[in-house]
Structures are given as structure tokens and as C-alpha cells.
Coordinates of N, CA and C in Angstrom, one line a residue:
M19 N 100.6 188.3 83.3 CA 99.7 188.0 82.3 C 98.3 188.7 82.6
N20 N 97.9 189.4 81.6 CA 96.6 190.2 81.8 C 95.6 189.5 81.1
V21 N 94.5 189.1 81.8 CA 93.4 188.3 81.4 C 92.3 189.3 81.5
N22 N 91.6 189.5 80.1 CA 90.4 190.4 80.2 C 89.2 189.7 80.5
R23 N 88.7 189.7 81.7 CA 87.7 189.0 82.3 C 86.3 189.5 81.7
R24 N 86.2 190.7 81.2 CA 85.0 191.2 80.8 C 84.5 190.6 79.5
N25 N 85.6 190.2 78.5 CA 85.3 189.7 77.4 C 84.8 188.1 77.5
S26 N 85.4 187.5 78.5 CA 85.0 186.2 78.8 C 83.7 186.2 79.4
I27 N 83.2 187.0 80.3 CA 81.8 187.1 80.9 C 80.9 187.3 79.8
T28 N 81.1 188.2 78.8 CA 80.1 188.5 77.8 C 79.9 187.4 76.8
C29 N 81.0 186.7 76.5 CA 80.9 185.6 75.7 C 80.2 184.3 76.3
F30 N 80.2 184.2 77.5 CA 79.6 183.0 78.3 C 78.2 182.8 78.0
P31 N 77.2 183.8 78.0 CA 75.9 183.6 77.7 C 75.8 183.1 76.3
G32 N 76.5 183.5 75.3 CA 76.4 183.1 73.9 C 76.9 181.6 73.8
V33 N 77.9 181.1 74.5 CA 78.3 179.8 74.4 C 77.1 178.9 75.1
I34 N 76.6 179.3 76.2 CA 75.5 178.6 76.8 C 74.3 178.4 75.9
L35 N 74.0 179.5 75.1 CA 72.9 179.4 74.3 C 73.2 178.4 73.1
I36 N 74.3 178.5 72.6 CA 74.8 177.5 71.5 C 74.6 176.1 72.0
L37 N 75.2 175.9 73.2 CA 75.2 174.4 73.8 C 73.7 174.0 73.9
L38 N 72.8 174.8 74.4 CA 71.5 174.5 74.7 C 70.7 174.2 73.4
L39 N 71.0 175.1 72.3 CA 70.3 174.8 71.0 C 70.8 173.4 70.4
A40 N 72.1 173.2 70.6 CA 72.7 172.1 70.0 C 72.2 170.8 70.7
S41 N 72.1 170.9 72.1 CA 71.5 169.6 72.7 C 70.0 169.6 72.4
W42 N 69.2 170.5 72.3 CA 67.8 170.5 71.9 C 67.7 169.8 70.5
N43 N 68.6 170.2 69.5 CA 68.5 169.7 68.2 C 68.9 168.2 68.2
I44 N 69.7 167.8 69.1 CA 70.1 166.4 69.0 C 69.0 165.5 69.7
A45 N 68.4 166.0 70.7 CA 67.3 165.3 71.3 C 66.0 165.3 70.3
W46 N 65.9 166.4 69.5 CA 64.7 166.5 68.6 C 64.9 165.5 67.4
F47 N 66.1 165.3 67.1 CA 66.4 164.4 65.8 C 66.4 163.0 66.3
D48 N 65.4 162.2 66.1 CA 65.1 160.8 66.5 C 64.7 160.1 65.1
P49 N 65.6 159.6 64.3 CA 65.2 158.9 63.1 C 64.2 157.7 63.2
L50 N 64.4 157.0 64.3 CA 63.4 155.8 64.6 C 62.1 156.4 64.7
R51 N 61.9 157.3 65.7 CA 60.6 157.9 66.1 C 60.0 158.5 64.5
D52 N 60.8 159.3 63.8 CA 60.4 159.9 62.5 C 59.9 158.8 61.7
N53 N 60.7 157.8 61.4 CA 60.3 156.7 60.4 C 59.1 156.0 60.9
V54 N 59.0 155.6 62.2 CA 57.8 154.8 62.7 C 56.7 155.7 62.5
A55 N 56.7 157.1 62.7 CA 55.5 157.9 62.4 C 55.0 157.8 61.0
E56 N 56.0 157.7 60.1 CA 55.6 157.6 58.7 C 55.0 156.2 58.4
C57 N 55.6 155.2 58.9 CA 55.2 153.9 58.8 C 53.7 153.8 59.3
N58 N 53.4 154.2 60.6 CA 52.1 154.2 61.1 C 51.1 154.9 60.3
K59 N 51.5 156.1 59.7 CA 50.6 156.7 58.9 C 50.1 155.9 57.7
A60 N 51.3 155.4 57.0 CA 50.9 154.5 55.8 C 50.0 153.4 56.3
W61 N 50.2 152.7 57.4 CA 49.4 151.5 57.8 C 48.0 152.0 58.1
K62 N 47.9 153.2 58.8 CA 46.4 153.6 59.1 C 45.7 153.9 57.7
E63 N 46.5 154.3 56.6 CA 45.9 154.7 55.4 C 45.7 153.4 54.5
K64 N 46.0 152.1 55.2 CA 45.9 151.0 54.6 C 46.9 150.7 53.3
K65 N 47.9 151.5 53.4 CA 49.1 151.3 52.2 C 50.1 150.4 52.9
Y66 N 49.7 149.2 52.9 CA 50.4 148.1 53.7 C 51.8 147.7 53.2
D67 N 52.0 147.9 51.8 CA 53.3 147.6 51.2 C 54.2 148.8 51.6
E68 N 53.7 149.9 51.5 CA 54.6 151.1 51.9 C 54.9 151.0 53.3
A69 N 54.0 150.7 54.3 CA 54.2 150.6 55.7 C 55.4 149.6 55.9
D70 N 55.2 148.4 55.2 CA 56.2 147.4 55.4 C 57.6 147.8 55.0
S71 N 57.7 148.5 53.9 CA 59.0 149.0 53.4 C 59.6 150.1 54.3
K72 N 58.7 150.9 54.8 CA 59.2 151.9 55.9 C 59.5 151.3 57.2
Y73 N 59.0 150.3 57.5 CA 59.3 149.7 58.8 C 60.7 149.1 58.5
A74 N 60.9 148.5 57.3 CA 62.3 147.8 57.2 C 63.3 148.9 57.1
E75 N 63.0 150.2 56.6 CA 63.9 151.3 56.6 C 64.2 151.8 58.1
A76 N 63.3 151.7 59.0 CA 63.4 152.0 60.4 C 64.3 151.1 61.1
E77 N 64.3 149.8 60.8 CA 65.0 148.8 61.5 C 66.5 149.3 61.9
P78 N 67.3 149.7 61.0 CA 68.6 150.1 61.5 C 68.7 151.1 62.6
H79 N 67.8 151.9 62.8 CA 67.6 152.9 63.8 C 67.2 152.4 65.2
A80 N 66.7 151.2 65.3 CA 66.3 150.5 66.4 C 67.4 150.1 67.1
S81 N 67.8 150.7 68.3 CA 68.9 150.2 69.0 C 68.8 149.2 70.2
S82 N 67.5 149.3 70.7 CA 67.1 148.3 71.8 C 66.4 147.1 71.2
A83 N 66.5 146.0 72.1 CA 65.7 144.8 71.7 C 64.2 145.1 71.7
A84 N 63.8 146.0 72.6 CA 62.4 146.3 72.7 C 61.8 147.0 71.5
D85 N 62.7 148.1 71.0 CA 62.4 148.8 69.9 C 62.3 147.8 68.6
K86 N 63.3 146.9 68.5 CA 63.3 145.8 67.4 C 62.1 144.9 67.5
A87 N 61.6 144.6 68.6 CA 60.5 143.7 68.8 C 59.3 144.5 68.4
R88 N 59.1 145.8 68.8 CA 57.9 146.5 68.3 C 57.9 146.6 66.9
L89 N 59.2 146.8 66.2 CA 59.2 147.0 64.8 C 58.8 145.7 64.1
A90 N 59.1 144.5 64.7 CA 58.8 143.2 64.1 C 57.3 143.2 64.2
F91 N 56.7 143.5 65.3 CA 55.2 143.4 65.5 C 54.5 144.1 64.4
N92 N 55.0 145.4 64.2 CA 54.3 146.3 63.2 C 54.5 145.9 61.8
R93 N 55.8 145.3 61.6 CA 55.9 144.7 60.3 C 54.9 143.5 60.0
G94 N 54.9 142.7 61.1 CA 53.7 141.5 61.0 C 52.4 142.1 60.6
D95 N 52.0 143.3 61.4 CA 50.7 143.7 61.1 C 50.6 144.3 59.6
A96 N 51.6 144.8 59.0 CA 51.7 145.4 57.7 C 51.6 144.1 56.7
L97 N 52.3 143.0 57.1 CA 52.2 141.9 56.1 C 50.8 141.2 56.3
Y98 N 50.3 141.1 57.5 CA 49.0 140.7 57.7 C 47.8 141.5 56.9
G99 N 48.0 142.8 57.0 CA 47.1 143.7 56.3 C 47.1 143.4 54.8
R100 N 48.2 143.1 54.2 CA 48.1 143.0 52.7 C 48.0 141.4 52.3
G101 N 47.7 140.6 53.4 CA 47.3 139.1 53.1 C 48.4 138.2 53.2
D102 N 49.7 138.6 53.6 CA 50.7 137.7 53.6 C 50.8 137.2 54.9
Y103 N 50.0 136.3 55.3 CA 49.9 135.6 56.6 C 51.2 134.9 57.1
E104 N 51.8 134.1 56.2 CA 53.1 133.4 56.5 C 54.1 134.3 56.9
G105 N 54.2 135.4 56.1 CA 55.2 136.6 56.4 C 54.9 137.2 57.7
A106 N 53.6 137.5 58.1 CA 53.3 138.1 59.2 C 53.6 137.2 60.5
L107 N 53.5 135.8 60.2 CA 53.9 134.8 61.4 C 55.3 135.0 61.7
R108 N 56.2 135.1 60.6 CA 57.6 135.2 60.9 C 57.9 136.5 61.8
Y109 N 57.2 137.6 61.6 CA 57.4 138.8 62.4 C 56.9 138.7 63.7
Y110 N 55.7 138.1 63.7 CA 55.1 137.9 65.1 C 55.9 137.0 66.0
D111 N 56.5 135.9 65.4 CA 57.4 135.1 66.1 C 58.6 135.8 66.7
E112 N 59.1 136.8 65.9 CA 60.3 137.6 66.3 C 59.9 138.5 67.4
A113 N 58.6 139.0 67.3 CA 58.1 140.0 68.4 C 57.8 139.2 69.8
L114 N 57.6 138.0 69.7 CA 57.3 137.2 70.9 C 58.6 137.1 71.8
Q115 N 59.7 137.6 71.2 CA 61.0 137.5 71.9 C 61.2 138.7 72.8
S116 N 60.3 139.7 72.7 CA 60.2 140.9 73.4 C 60.3 140.7 75.0
S117 N 60.9 141.7 75.5 CA 60.9 141.8 77.1 C 59.7 142.4 77.6
E118 N 58.8 143.1 76.7 CA 57.6 143.8 77.0 C 56.4 142.9 76.9
P119 N 55.7 142.7 78.1 CA 54.5 141.8 78.0 C 53.5 142.3 77.1
E120 N 53.3 143.7 77.0 CA 52.3 144.1 76.0 C 52.5 143.6 74.6
T121 N 53.9 143.7 74.1 CA 54.2 143.4 72.7 C 54.1 141.9 72.6
R122 N 54.5 141.1 73.6 CA 54.4 139.6 73.5 C 53.0 139.3 73.4
A123 N 52.1 139.8 74.2 CA 50.6 139.6 74.3 C 49.9 139.8 72.9
A124 N 50.3 140.9 72.3 CA 49.6 141.5 71.0 C 50.2 140.5 69.9
A125 N 51.5 140.2 70.0 CA 52.1 139.4 68.9 C 51.4 138.1 68.9
Q126 N 51.2 137.4 70.2 CA 50.6 136.2 70.4 C 49.1 136.0 69.8
Y127 N 48.5 137.1 70.2 CA 47.0 137.3 69.7 C 47.0 137.4 68.1
N128 N 47.7 138.2 67.6 CA 47.9 138.5 66.1 C 48.3 137.2 65.5
R129 N 49.2 136.5 66.1 CA 49.8 135.2 65.5 C 48.6 134.2 65.4
G130 N 47.8 134.3 66.4 CA 46.7 133.3 66.4 C 45.7 133.6 65.2
N131 N 45.5 134.9 65.0 CA 44.6 135.4 63.9 C 45.2 135.0 62.4
A132 N 46.6 135.1 62.4 CA 47.3 134.8 61.1 C 47.0 133.5 60.8
L133 N 47.3 132.5 62.0 CA 47.1 131.0 61.7 C 45.7 130.6 61.4
A134 N 44.7 131.3 62.0 CA 43.3 131.1 61.6 C 43.1 131.4 59.9
K135 N 43.7 132.5 59.5 CA 43.6 133.0 58.1 C 44.2 131.9 57.3
L136 N 45.3 131.1 57.8 CA 45.9 130.1 57.0 C 45.2 128.7 57.3
N137 N 44.1 128.7 57.8 CA 43.3 127.4 58.1 C 44.0 126.5 59.0
R138 N 45.0 127.0 59.9 CA 45.6 126.2 60.8 C 45.0 126.4 62.2
Y139 N 43.9 125.8 62.3 CA 43.0 126.1 63.4 C 43.4 125.5 64.7
P140 N 44.0 124.3 64.8 CA 44.5 123.8 66.1 C 45.4 124.8 66.7
E141 N 46.4 125.2 65.8 CA 47.5 126.2 66.4 C 47.0 127.5 66.8
A142 N 45.9 127.9 65.9 CA 45.3 129.3 66.2 C 44.5 129.2 67.5
L143 N 43.8 128.0 67.7 CA 43.1 127.9 69.0 C 43.9 128.0 70.3
K144 N 45.2 127.5 70.1 CA 45.9 127.6 71.3 C 46.7 129.0 71.4
A145 N 46.8 129.7 70.3 CA 47.6 130.9 70.2 C 46.6 132.1 70.9
V146 N 45.4 132.2 70.3 CA 44.6 133.3 70.6 C 44.3 133.4 72.1
P147 N 43.8 132.3 72.7 CA 43.4 132.5 74.2 C 44.5 132.8 75.0
F148 N 45.8 132.2 74.7 CA 47.0 132.6 75.3 C 47.3 134.1 75.2
G149 N 47.2 134.6 74.0 CA 47.5 136.0 73.7 C 46.4 136.8 74.5
T150 N 45.2 136.4 74.6 CA 44.2 137.2 75.4 C 44.5 137.2 76.7
F151 N 45.0 136.1 77.3 CA 45.3 136.0 78.8 C 46.5 137.0 79.0
L152 N 47.6 136.9 78.0 CA 48.6 137.9 78.4 C 48.2 139.3 78.2
R153 N 47.2 139.6 77.4 CA 46.8 141.0 77.3 C 46.1 141.4 78.6
N154 N 45.4 140.5 79.2 CA 44.6 140.8 80.4 C 45.4 140.8 81.7
T155 N 46.7 140.4 81.7 CA 47.5 140.2 82.9 C 48.3 141.5 83.2

């Protein structure tokens, strides 16, 4: 059997290039990151309804518990921004389940603020100092 090694060698760089480009495109395409970037932009522009709906669209792309907790926190912030403090509390409570101390601390602190907006001051007074303590540890 006669194998033409020259053709194999000249094709090899092309195959490597195709594989590198394919892996770069796969790493570049991150629907969660892309959706969250849009969400954050809407939130910064104080388009809280739009931010909330975009965070909801991003949820199916969150594969880890930490990502889900961060999205819950962000949805809580969007609802807080539009004045839906009860709705915000639901998402802050979900974010409190995070394994990340920063997310838990921010959720606890914002939870206290939402409770204060609802005139639930005894609960708020317990939540805010605890959130502040978690943020500083």
C-alpha cells in the first residue's frame, strides 16, 4: 500500500487551524454572559421591566447554582427598582441559598432594604446589620 505522506502533511496545518477556530468560537459563544450583559445594561438605564424579563430569559442558560443565585439576586434588584418589593424579597431569599458569601451578603442587605420599603421594620433591622456584617467578612 502506497501512502502519500506529503498530502497528509500539507493538510495537517489546515486541520489544526479549523480546530482552533472552532474551539475559539465555542468559547466565545456564551449565552449566559451575553444575556446578563444586556440585562445589566437595561438595569443601569433604569429599564427595570426590561431588565427583569431579560434576566428571566437568561435563567435557562445558568448551569451552576452560583450562576442561578446571582441571577436571582439581579432579578430581585430589577423588581426592587420598579417598586415590587414583595417580588424582590422572593428573589433575594432565593439568592440567600448561594454558596458565594458575597452574593449572600448583598442579598441579605438588599432584603433588609426591601423589608424597610414594606414598613416591616423589625425584620429589616435584623436583616440589614447581618447583611452588612457578611459584606465586611
